Short mmCIF file of C-alpha atoms in Angstrom, two decimals:
data_model
loop_
_atom_site.label_atom_id
_atom_site.label_comp_id
_atom_site.label_asym_id
_atom_site.label_seq_id
_atom_site.Cartn_x
_atom_site.Cartn_y
_atom_site.Cartn_z
CA MET A 364 31.75 -2.25 12.05
CA PHE A 365 33.89 -3.11 9.00
CA LYS A 366 34.25 -2.34 5.32
CA SER A 367 35.83 -4.17 2.44
CA THR A 368 39.43 -3.10 1.99
CA ASN A 369 40.39 -5.61 -0.69
CA LEU A 370 38.23 -4.40 -3.55
CA ASP A 371 39.10 -7.48 -5.62
CA GLN A 372 37.01 -9.43 -3.11
CA PHE A 373 34.13 -6.97 -3.17
CA VAL A 374 31.27 -8.18 -5.36
CA PHE A 375 30.12 -5.09 -7.22
CA PRO A 376 26.40 -5.60 -7.86
CA TRP A 377 25.72 -3.90 -11.19
CA LYS A 378 26.68 -4.95 -14.68
CA GLU A 379 24.97 -2.15 -16.59
CA ASP A 380 24.66 1.60 -16.26
CA ASN A 381 20.89 1.47 -15.94
CA TYR A 382 19.08 -0.27 -13.12
CA ARG A 383 17.58 -3.62 -14.05
CA TYR A 384 16.12 -5.97 -11.48
CA SER A 385 16.71 -9.57 -12.28
CA ASN A 386 16.96 -12.89 -10.56
CA ASP A 387 20.61 -12.77 -11.50
CA LEU A 388 21.08 -16.46 -10.66
CA LYS A 389 24.13 -18.12 -12.09
CA ARG A 390 25.77 -21.46 -11.74
CA LEU A 391 29.10 -21.47 -9.94
CA ASN A 392 32.06 -22.95 -11.76
CA ASP A 393 34.47 -25.50 -10.38
CA ASP A 394 36.86 -22.75 -9.38
CA GLU A 395 37.43 -20.66 -6.27
CA SER A 396 33.99 -19.11 -6.58
CA ARG A 397 32.31 -22.38 -5.55
CA TYR A 398 33.60 -22.10 -1.98
CA ILE A 399 31.37 -21.07 0.91
CA ILE A 400 34.30 -19.69 2.87
CA GLU A 401 36.04 -16.46 1.89
CA ILE A 402 38.77 -14.99 4.08
CA THR A 403 39.22 -11.24 3.69
CA PRO A 404 41.58 -8.78 5.38
CA GLU A 405 38.62 -8.02 7.69
CA TYR A 406 38.25 -11.65 8.86
CA GLU A 407 39.10 -11.09 12.51
CA VAL A 408 36.92 -8.01 12.82
CA GLN A 409 34.04 -9.77 11.08
CA VAL A 410 34.23 -12.89 13.20
CA ARG A 411 34.61 -11.03 16.48
CA GLU A 412 31.65 -8.80 15.60
CA LYS A 413 29.56 -11.83 14.67
CA ARG A 414 30.42 -13.52 17.96
CA ARG A 415 29.57 -10.38 19.92
CA LEU A 416 26.16 -10.21 18.30
CA LEU A 417 25.53 -13.91 18.87
CA ASP A 418 26.51 -13.62 22.53
CA GLU A 419 24.59 -10.41 23.22
CA GLN A 420 21.46 -11.27 21.26
CA PRO A 421 21.21 -15.06 21.05
CA GLU A 422 17.44 -15.14 20.42
CA VAL A 423 17.79 -12.71 17.55
CA ARG A 424 20.87 -14.21 15.89
CA TYR A 425 20.55 -17.98 16.22
CA GLN A 426 17.42 -20.08 15.85
CA SER A 427 16.90 -23.77 15.17
CA PHE A 428 14.51 -26.64 15.78
CA PRO A 429 15.58 -29.60 17.96
CA HIS A 430 15.15 -32.03 15.07
CA THR A 431 17.83 -30.35 12.94
CA MET A 432 20.98 -31.85 14.44
CA ASP A 433 21.70 -34.23 11.56
CA MET A 434 21.22 -31.38 9.09
CA GLN A 435 23.58 -29.20 11.08
CA TRP A 436 26.27 -31.89 11.18
CA GLU A 437 26.02 -32.26 7.43
CA LEU A 438 26.58 -28.53 7.02
CA VAL A 439 29.48 -28.56 9.49
CA GLU A 440 31.11 -31.27 7.42
CA LEU A 441 30.68 -29.22 4.24
CA ILE A 442 32.01 -26.02 5.83
CA LEU A 443 35.11 -27.69 7.29
CA GLU A 444 35.82 -29.65 4.13
CA GLN A 445 35.78 -26.46 2.08
CA ALA A 446 37.62 -24.31 4.62
CA THR A 447 40.49 -26.77 4.94
CA GLU A 448 40.64 -27.35 1.20
CA ARG A 449 40.72 -23.68 0.25
CA TYR A 450 42.76 -22.36 3.16
CA PRO A 451 44.92 -25.21 4.48
CA GLN A 452 47.25 -22.67 6.03
CA HIS A 453 44.42 -21.24 8.14
CA PHE A 454 42.22 -24.23 8.99
CA THR A 455 42.94 -27.90 9.68
CA VAL A 456 40.89 -30.84 10.84
CA ASP A 457 42.47 -33.93 12.38
CA LYS A 458 40.23 -36.95 12.42
CA ASP A 459 40.62 -39.99 14.65
CA GLY A 460 37.51 -41.92 13.70
CA ASP A 461 34.65 -39.72 14.82
CA HIS A 462 36.89 -37.68 17.11
CA TRP A 463 37.59 -34.48 15.18
CA THR A 464 39.91 -31.67 16.14
CA PHE A 465 39.35 -28.43 14.23
CA THR A 466 42.09 -25.82 14.49
CA ASN A 467 41.62 -22.20 13.48
CA HIS A 468 45.19 -21.03 12.96
CA ILE A 469 44.19 -17.39 12.45
CA LEU A 470 42.53 -17.05 15.83
CA HIS A 471 44.60 -19.80 17.49
CA GLU A 472 41.52 -21.69 18.60
CA VAL A 473 40.74 -25.40 18.75
CA GLU A 474 37.38 -27.17 18.78
CA GLU A 475 37.28 -30.85 19.68
CA PHE A 476 34.14 -32.91 19.22
CA ILE A 477 32.73 -36.28 18.29
CA PHE A 478 31.26 -35.81 14.85
CA GLY A 479 27.53 -36.50 14.90
CA ASP A 480 27.30 -36.42 18.69
CA ALA A 481 25.71 -33.19 19.88
CA SER A 482 26.36 -34.13 23.50
CA SER A 483 30.11 -33.77 22.89
CA ILE A 484 29.79 -30.00 22.44
CA GLU A 485 28.19 -27.20 24.44
CA ARG A 486 26.68 -25.36 21.50
CA GLU A 487 24.72 -26.78 18.58
CA PRO A 488 26.97 -27.97 15.73
CA LEU A 489 26.35 -25.04 13.39
CA ASP A 490 26.43 -22.50 16.17
CA LEU A 491 29.85 -23.81 17.21
CA ILE A 492 31.62 -24.06 13.87
CA GLY A 493 29.71 -21.17 12.29
CA ARG A 494 31.33 -18.79 14.79
CA HIS A 495 34.65 -19.31 13.05
CA PHE A 496 33.39 -17.77 9.82
CA HIS A 497 31.75 -14.44 9.11
CA ASN A 498 29.04 -15.86 6.86
CA ASP A 499 25.37 -15.99 7.72
CA PHE A 500 24.09 -19.54 7.35
CA VAL A 501 20.42 -20.35 6.71
CA LEU A 502 19.14 -23.88 6.21
CA MET A 503 15.81 -24.40 4.47
CA ALA A 504 14.41 -27.93 4.67
CA TYR A 505 12.27 -29.45 1.97
CA ARG A 506 8.91 -30.31 3.49
CA ASP A 507 5.34 -30.44 2.17
CA HIS A 508 6.40 -29.34 -1.33
CA ASP A 509 8.04 -26.19 -0.02
CA LEU A 510 11.17 -24.98 1.72
CA PHE A 511 11.03 -24.08 5.40
CA LEU A 512 13.58 -22.16 7.45
CA GLU A 513 14.74 -24.56 10.15
CA VAL A 514 18.19 -23.29 11.15
CA ALA A 515 19.61 -19.78 10.96
CA GLN A 516 22.78 -18.18 12.26
CA VAL A 517 22.40 -14.60 11.06
CA SER A 518 24.39 -11.58 12.18
CA PHE A 519 24.60 -9.20 9.23
CA ALA A 520 21.41 -9.64 7.21
CA ALA A 521 19.20 -6.59 6.75
CA LEU A 522 15.42 -6.53 7.31
CA PHE A 523 15.56 -10.14 8.38
CA SER A 524 15.22 -11.84 11.73
CA ALA A 525 16.11 -15.41 12.51
CA ASN A 526 13.76 -15.15 15.47
CA TRP A 527 10.79 -13.94 13.44
CA ASN A 528 11.39 -15.92 10.26
CA LYS A 529 12.00 -19.25 12.03
CA GLY A 530 9.75 -21.95 10.63
CA MET A 531 8.48 -19.87 7.70
CA SER A 532 8.24 -21.16 4.18
CA PHE A 533 10.16 -19.41 1.42
CA THR A 534 6.93 -17.74 0.28
CA GLU A 535 6.00 -16.64 3.79
CA ILE A 536 9.43 -15.11 4.39
CA HIS A 537 9.03 -12.96 1.27
CA GLY A 538 5.40 -12.16 2.01
CA PRO A 539 5.86 -8.45 2.76
CA VAL A 540 8.10 -7.64 -0.20
CA PRO A 541 7.16 -7.13 -3.84
CA PHE A 542 8.93 -10.28 -4.99
CA VAL A 543 8.25 -9.65 -8.63
CA SER A 544 10.34 -8.90 -11.68
CA ARG A 545 10.43 -5.40 -13.04
CA THR A 546 7.65 -6.37 -15.41
CA GLY A 547 5.53 -7.59 -12.49
CA VAL A 548 5.98 -11.34 -12.92
CA PRO A 549 5.77 -13.11 -9.51
CA LEU A 550 9.08 -14.74 -8.78
CA ALA A 551 8.60 -16.77 -5.59
CA GLU A 552 7.17 -19.86 -7.25
CA ARG A 553 9.83 -19.77 -9.93
CA VAL A 554 12.61 -19.44 -7.40
CA ILE A 555 11.26 -22.25 -5.22
CA LYS A 556 11.10 -24.54 -8.22
CA PHE A 557 14.66 -23.64 -9.09
CA LEU A 558 15.92 -24.26 -5.55
CA LEU A 559 14.17 -27.60 -5.32
CA GLY A 560 15.98 -28.62 -8.49
CA LEU A 561 19.48 -27.86 -7.18
CA GLU A 562 21.90 -30.76 -7.48
CA PRO A 563 24.42 -31.65 -4.77
CA GLY A 564 27.88 -30.36 -5.59
CA LYS A 565 26.53 -27.81 -8.10
CA PRO A 566 25.97 -24.57 -6.24
CA TRP A 567 24.45 -21.39 -7.66
CA THR A 568 24.78 -17.77 -6.71
CA ARG A 569 23.06 -14.41 -6.90
CA VAL A 570 23.78 -10.96 -5.55
CA ASN A 571 21.49 -8.76 -3.49
CA TRP A 572 22.28 -5.13 -2.73
CA ASN A 573 21.05 -2.33 -0.53
CA LEU A 574 22.18 0.96 0.98
CA MET A 575 22.64 1.50 4.68
CA ALA A 576 22.53 4.84 6.43
CA ASP A 577 24.71 5.30 9.47
CA ARG A 578 23.64 2.33 11.59
CA TRP A 579 25.06 -1.09 10.67
CA ASP A 580 22.43 -3.24 12.32
CA VAL A 581 19.19 -2.86 10.38
CA ASN A 582 17.01 -5.75 11.46
CA TYR A 583 13.33 -5.81 12.48
CA GLU A 584 14.21 -5.82 16.16
CA THR A 585 15.80 -2.38 16.06
CA MET A 586 13.69 -0.73 13.39
CA HIS A 587 12.60 2.00 15.83
CA ILE A 588 16.27 2.96 16.20
CA TRP A 589 17.61 2.85 12.66
CA GLU A 590 14.63 4.16 10.74
CA PRO A 591 14.85 7.70 12.17
CA GLN A 592 18.64 7.68 11.71
CA ARG A 593 18.19 7.54 7.95
CA GLU A 594 17.10 11.17 8.07
CA ARG A 595 20.58 12.23 9.21
CA VAL A 596 21.92 11.71 5.72
CA THR A 597 22.76 14.91 3.83
CA VAL A 598 24.54 15.48 0.56
CA GLU A 599 27.61 16.52 2.54
CA ASN A 600 27.82 13.45 4.79
CA ALA A 601 26.42 10.78 2.43
CA GLY A 602 29.92 9.67 1.45
CA LYS A 603 30.69 8.66 5.01
CA LEU A 604 27.29 7.69 6.38
CA VAL A 605 25.88 5.73 3.45
CA ARG A 606 27.31 2.35 2.64
CA LEU A 607 26.70 0.06 -0.28
CA ARG A 608 25.70 -3.23 1.29
CA VAL A 609 26.17 -6.26 -0.95
CA GLU A 610 24.98 -9.72 -0.03
CA GLU A 611 26.54 -12.49 -2.10
CA GLN A 612 24.19 -15.46 -1.77
CA LYS A 613 25.29 -19.00 -2.57
CA PHE A 614 22.89 -21.94 -2.65
CA TYR A 615 24.00 -25.48 -1.94
CA ARG A 616 21.98 -28.68 -1.81
CA LEU A 617 22.60 -30.84 1.26
CA PRO A 618 21.67 -34.26 -0.08
CA ARG A 619 21.36 -36.23 3.16
CA ALA A 620 19.18 -33.64 4.90
CA ASN A 621 17.32 -32.78 1.70
CA ALA A 622 17.83 -29.16 2.57
CA ILE A 623 19.17 -26.06 0.87
CA LEU A 624 21.94 -23.94 2.40
CA PHE A 625 21.61 -20.22 1.87
CA ASN A 626 25.14 -19.00 2.47
CA LEU A 627 25.37 -15.22 2.81
CA ASN A 628 28.58 -13.25 2.45
CA THR A 629 27.81 -9.64 3.37
CA MET A 630 30.13 -6.85 2.30
CA PHE A 631 30.08 -3.11 3.00
CA LEU A 632 31.60 -0.23 1.07
CA PRO A 633 31.09 3.43 2.01
CA LEU A 634 30.04 5.60 -0.92
CA GLU A 635 33.19 7.67 -0.47
CA ASP A 636 35.31 4.60 -1.27
CA LEU A 637 33.71 4.15 -4.67
CA LYS A 638 36.09 6.72 -6.09
CA LEU A 639 38.86 4.15 -5.61
CA ARG A 640 37.31 2.44 -8.64
CA PRO A 641 36.01 5.27 -10.86
CA GLU A 642 34.02 2.91 -13.05
CA TRP A 643 32.16 1.73 -9.92
CA LEU A 644 31.46 5.31 -8.89
CA ILE A 645 29.96 6.15 -12.26
CA ARG A 646 27.94 2.95 -12.51
CA THR A 647 26.58 3.31 -8.96
CA TYR A 648 25.50 6.86 -9.70
CA HIS A 649 23.64 5.81 -12.86
CA ASN A 650 21.96 2.83 -11.19
CA LEU A 651 20.84 4.66 -8.08
CA SER A 652 19.50 7.50 -10.23
CA ASP A 653 17.38 4.96 -12.04
CA ILE A 654 15.81 3.07 -9.10
CA PRO A 655 12.00 2.85 -9.37
CA PRO A 656 10.31 4.60 -6.41
CA GLU A 657 8.55 1.45 -5.24
CA MET A 658 11.86 -0.42 -5.19
CA ALA A 659 13.45 2.38 -3.16
CA ALA A 660 10.54 2.28 -0.72
CA TYR A 661 10.65 -1.45 -0.19
CA LYS A 662 14.43 -1.37 0.28
CA GLY A 663 13.96 1.38 2.88
CA ILE A 664 16.28 3.80 1.09
CA ASP A 665 13.75 6.30 -0.21
CA VAL A 666 14.41 8.65 2.72
CA PHE A 667 18.06 9.21 1.81
CA LEU A 668 18.33 8.12 -1.82
CA ASN A 669 18.19 11.62 -3.29
CA GLN A 670 20.97 12.84 -1.02
CA SER A 671 23.08 9.85 -1.96
CA VAL A 672 22.50 10.34 -5.67
CA GLU A 673 23.38 14.04 -5.41
CA TYR A 674 26.58 13.18 -3.53
CA LEU A 675 27.55 10.68 -6.23
CA LYS A 676 26.75 13.16 -8.97
CA ARG A 677 29.13 15.67 -7.46
CA GLU A 678 31.84 13.02 -7.16
CA VAL A 679 31.35 12.00 -10.78
CA GLU A 680 31.61 15.67 -11.82
CA LYS A 681 34.88 15.94 -9.92
CA LEU A 682 36.10 12.92 -11.85
CA ASN A 683 35.19 14.51 -15.14
CA VAL A 684 36.96 17.70 -14.14
CA THR A 685 40.17 15.92 -13.24
CA GLN A 686 40.19 13.69 -16.34
CA MET B 988 -11.91 -46.87 4.23
CA LYS B 989 -8.98 -46.27 6.52
CA GLY B 990 -9.27 -43.83 9.40
CA LYS B 991 -7.28 -40.63 9.49
CA VAL B 992 -3.64 -41.01 10.45
CA LYS B 993 -2.75 -39.25 13.66
CA LYS B 994 0.31 -37.13 13.14
CA MET B 995 2.28 -34.89 15.42
CA SER B 996 1.71 -31.21 14.98
CA LEU B 997 4.74 -29.75 13.31
CA TYR B 998 5.92 -26.18 13.55
CA ASN B 999 4.53 -25.58 10.06
CA SER B 1000 1.12 -27.13 10.72
CA PRO B 1001 -1.77 -24.83 9.85
CA ARG B 1002 -3.05 -22.64 12.67
CA LEU B 1003 -6.41 -21.00 13.06
CA TYR B 1004 -5.85 -17.29 12.80
CA ASP B 1005 -8.07 -14.39 11.77
CA GLN B 1006 -7.10 -14.54 8.10
CA SER B 1007 -7.19 -18.33 7.82
CA LYS B 1008 -8.59 -19.47 4.50
CA THR B 1009 -10.74 -21.95 6.42
CA ILE B 1010 -12.87 -19.17 7.92
CA VAL B 1011 -16.14 -18.66 6.06
CA GLU B 1012 -19.31 -16.66 6.58
CA SER B 1013 -21.49 -19.61 5.63
CA PHE B 1014 -20.77 -23.26 5.09
CA SER B 1015 -20.71 -24.73 1.62
CA VAL B 1016 -20.86 -28.32 0.51
CA ASN B 1017 -17.55 -29.79 -0.60
CA GLU B 1018 -18.78 -31.79 -3.55
CA SER B 1019 -15.68 -33.96 -3.62
CA LYS B 1020 -16.45 -35.38 -0.18
CA ARG B 1021 -18.84 -38.11 0.83
CA HIS B 1022 -18.64 -37.83 4.60
CA PHE B 1023 -19.26 -34.76 6.70
CA LEU B 1024 -18.56 -34.06 10.35
CA LEU B 1025 -20.13 -31.00 11.95
CA ILE B 1026 -19.28 -29.68 15.39
CA ALA B 1027 -20.89 -26.61 16.93
CA ASP B 1028 -21.24 -24.99 20.32
CA GLN B 1029 -24.53 -23.38 21.26
CA ASP B 1030 -23.43 -20.09 19.68
CA GLY B 1031 -22.79 -21.81 16.39
CA ILE B 1032 -25.79 -24.07 16.28
CA GLU B 1033 -27.84 -21.80 14.03
CA LYS B 1034 -25.16 -21.90 11.37
CA VAL B 1035 -25.37 -25.67 11.33
CA ARG B 1036 -29.16 -25.69 11.50
CA GLY B 1037 -29.29 -23.65 8.31
CA PHE B 1038 -26.76 -25.85 6.56
CA LEU B 1039 -27.88 -29.39 7.41
CA PRO B 1040 -30.63 -29.53 4.77
CA SER B 1041 -27.86 -29.26 2.16
CA LEU B 1042 -26.52 -32.65 3.22
CA SER B 1043 -27.99 -36.10 2.82
CA GLN B 1044 -28.82 -37.52 6.20
CA ASP B 1045 -26.76 -40.65 5.79
CA THR B 1046 -23.63 -38.69 4.95
CA TYR B 1047 -23.09 -36.58 8.05
CA HIS B 1048 -22.77 -36.64 11.79
CA PHE B 1049 -23.27 -33.60 13.94
CA TYR B 1050 -21.98 -33.03 17.48
CA SER B 1051 -23.95 -30.32 19.24
CA VAL B 1052 -21.69 -29.36 22.11
CA GLY B 1053 -23.31 -28.05 25.27
CA ASP B 1054 -26.67 -29.37 24.14
CA THR B 1055 -28.27 -31.65 26.69
CA GLU B 1056 -31.72 -31.96 25.09
CA CYS B 1057 -33.09 -33.80 22.14
CA ALA B 1058 -31.07 -34.15 19.05
CA LEU B 1059 -31.60 -31.47 16.42
CA ALA B 1060 -32.03 -34.04 13.70
CA LEU B 1061 -31.01 -37.54 12.84
CA ASN B 1062 -27.32 -38.29 13.09
CA THR B 1063 -26.91 -35.66 15.77
CA THR B 1064 -25.25 -36.24 19.09
CA PRO B 1065 -25.90 -33.75 21.87
CA ILE B 1066 -22.89 -33.79 24.12
CA SER B 1067 -21.88 -31.84 27.18
CA GLN B 1068 -18.88 -29.56 27.03
CA GLN B 1069 -17.05 -31.74 29.51
CA ASP B 1070 -17.68 -34.96 27.62
CA PHE B 1071 -16.68 -33.34 24.35
CA GLU B 1072 -13.39 -32.15 25.84
CA MET B 1073 -12.61 -35.75 26.77
CA LYS B 1074 -13.74 -37.27 23.51
CA ARG B 1075 -12.70 -34.59 21.04
CA SER B 1076 -9.47 -36.28 20.02
CA GLU B 1077 -11.15 -39.65 19.57
CA ILE B 1078 -14.03 -38.16 17.56
CA LEU B 1079 -11.65 -36.47 15.15
CA SER B 1080 -9.12 -39.23 14.75
CA LYS B 1081 -11.71 -41.93 14.01
CA GLN B 1082 -13.04 -40.04 10.99
CA LYS B 1083 -12.60 -41.66 7.61
CA VAL B 1084 -10.13 -40.31 5.12
CA GLY B 1085 -11.92 -37.81 2.93
CA THR B 1086 -14.21 -36.42 5.62
CA GLN B 1087 -15.09 -32.72 5.47
CA LEU B 1088 -15.16 -30.97 8.83
CA TYR B 1089 -17.40 -28.03 9.69
CA ILE B 1090 -16.84 -26.09 12.93
CA ALA B 1091 -19.22 -23.38 14.19
CA GLY B 1092 -18.87 -21.46 17.41
CA LYS B 1093 -16.81 -19.02 19.39
CA TRP B 1094 -13.14 -18.54 18.70
CA LYS B 1095 -11.64 -20.55 21.56
CA PHE B 1096 -14.03 -23.44 20.90
CA ALA B 1097 -13.19 -23.49 17.20
CA GLU B 1098 -9.49 -23.11 17.75
CA LYS B 1099 -9.19 -26.20 19.93
CA ILE B 1100 -11.09 -28.32 17.44
CA PHE B 1101 -9.09 -26.94 14.51
CA THR B 1102 -5.78 -27.70 16.19
CA GLU B 1103 -6.83 -31.22 17.10
CA ALA B 1104 -8.24 -31.79 13.62
CA VAL B 1105 -4.95 -30.83 11.97
CA ALA B 1106 -3.08 -33.14 14.31
CA SER B 1107 -5.53 -35.88 13.36
CA GLY B 1108 -4.71 -35.49 9.70
CA PHE B 1109 -7.28 -33.01 8.38
CA SER B 1110 -5.95 -30.62 5.77
CA GLU B 1111 -7.06 -26.99 5.59
CA GLU B 1112 -9.05 -27.82 2.46
CA GLU B 1113 -11.08 -30.27 4.55
CA ILE B 1114 -12.03 -27.74 7.23
CA GLN B 1115 -14.53 -24.87 7.20
CA VAL B 1116 -14.93 -22.63 10.24
CA CYS B 1117 -17.78 -20.22 11.05
CA ILE B 1118 -16.76 -17.99 13.94
CA GLN B 1119 -19.44 -16.53 16.17
CA GLY B 1120 -18.27 -13.39 17.88
CA PRO B 1121 -14.88 -11.71 17.59
CA LYS B 1122 -11.88 -13.37 16.05
CA GLU B 1123 -8.72 -13.33 18.11
CA ARG B 1124 -5.70 -11.56 16.69
CA TYR B 1125 -2.22 -11.10 18.07
CA THR B 1126 0.82 -9.03 17.27
CA TYR B 1127 4.43 -10.06 17.92
CA CYS B 1128 6.86 -7.51 19.26
CA PRO B 1129 10.33 -8.25 17.85
CA SER B 1130 12.00 -6.07 20.44
CA CYS B 1131 11.02 -8.25 23.38
CA TYR B 1132 9.41 -11.31 21.71
CA THR B 1133 6.05 -10.72 23.35
CA LEU B 1134 2.74 -11.74 21.83
CA SER B 1135 -0.15 -9.43 22.70
CA ALA B 1136 -3.82 -9.47 21.75
CA ILE B 1137 -5.09 -6.75 19.42
CA HIS B 1138 -8.46 -5.81 17.97
CA PRO B 1139 -9.19 -6.83 14.40
CA GLU B 1140 -9.26 -3.17 13.32
CA ASP B 1141 -6.02 -2.15 15.04
CA VAL B 1142 -3.30 -0.83 12.74
CA GLU B 1143 -0.94 -0.09 15.57
CA SER B 1144 -0.54 -0.96 19.22
CA GLN B 1145 1.82 -0.53 22.12
CA CYS B 1146 3.73 -3.55 23.40
CA PRO B 1147 2.50 -4.18 26.94
CA LYS B 1148 5.90 -5.49 28.02
CA CYS B 1149 8.54 -3.14 26.61
CA GLY B 1150 6.32 -0.18 25.69
CA VAL B 1151 7.55 0.22 22.13
CA MET B 1152 4.97 1.28 19.58
CA LEU B 1153 4.22 -1.21 16.84
CA VAL B 1154 2.82 -0.78 13.36
CA ILE B 1155 0.93 -4.02 12.79
CA SER B 1156 1.99 -5.64 9.55
CA LYS B 1157 0.26 -8.27 7.48
CA HIS B 1158 3.19 -10.63 7.97
CA TYR B 1159 1.98 -13.64 9.97
CA SER B 1160 4.02 -16.38 11.63
CA ARG B 1161 2.58 -19.76 12.55
CA VAL B 1162 5.50 -20.36 14.90
CA ARG B 1163 5.17 -17.01 16.69
CA LYS B 1164 1.34 -17.13 16.37
CA GLY B 1165 0.88 -13.48 15.51
CA TYR B 1166 1.50 -10.64 13.10
CA LEU B 1167 4.84 -8.87 13.09
CA GLY B 1168 4.73 -5.43 14.65
CA TYR B 1169 7.25 -3.02 13.19
CA PRO B 1170 8.62 -1.06 16.14
CA TYR B 1171 8.72 2.72 16.02
CA VAL B 1172 9.11 5.56 18.48
CA LYS B 1173 6.28 8.04 18.75
CA GLN B 1174 7.58 11.54 18.16
#
């Protein structure tokens, strides 16, 4: 599929040499980090891959309820406002009243629509504009004192399915995972409370990580395909087959819809590329060596973790030899 | 007191499923309520018979569905299955706010009443269900989006549509109406 080639744009997930699970939530500043949209050297590959997945597997990749149109328009407005502000050379929007013309200058594509009028476009608003950006977009609406997944355009998320998770509350989505801190404190209620307290215009972020073995697409729908493939990993091929998968999550409050946007920026880096940043190689080795077994099991990496750690150890030893 | 407010069923409305917190072995009195509505088919009638003495006669009404003979006790309405089907919605929606609902009977019978009760404004805390006979349970195949019936004890099954094997998880979806099956290939 693709990997991050501009390492300055790759969000390395660990701050310490020993593994520590934490919520890791932090407020975004009023700088570049607050933007939803990030254009990388892989933009075209990412977007074309996303579109392929959406076209080939529409039920898997895009789900929404009919009552979400207003919410989707609000998100479209946010996305386009940020994209044109951050990258005016790549994206422009001309407005003639409600008649909008969005131009993607990278792909040389134009979308014309009447803002707020779903009948003016063939796809749903988010499905249309979302296809111009590689992000996964998930909208959770505040309802009955909880957050419920009502719209999702998801191409790169792991162990997640827009089809299956549609309509679930935040707690229900995380039902099968041990959503607790390392000391066993349940986190779901705390996180929901935090999300419900988000203010418009003040986004937050956190980073989620995982390892992937060989296959890129690791969702529920294809579990019978990718699970056995994990056993192909050996110490010798781990550098190529195993990728560090980092999901940068950003949370925005949509005030009109009273919903929360989960914006996901997924990045991949093969283990063999870690040596391009020796400090990352060393830190990854120490963290993966320190993963609790139950965490490795729930992340689905227990089958190939030892091989990956051994590969990294050998690479670190090579570093020490050459230094 | 105002009657219950009819509301549309939303995607996140409670559903009756095998692990629903509303399912009980025996009914118990909800001390915070002053009005009680009991509905049973002929399979569930014994459950109600054993419970009625716990309630003051002027606080409850009991619909004995499929019962064409004399009333079991005061404040009991025997009603044919056909008549109940026609009047079910009206019976539930005219209940006062704060009514506790008790349902006893086979799964399909209970499920229809539960669904209508939720649409009529009953919360899960206001419903208790005693199921007579097997509970229905379904698994959802993510490979082909098919819902298929499974036995309560099943830990795995084979999707009848695409043939993939499924490990039945505990992850339930009200929208998909079943438990997620994790697909795997039998070696």
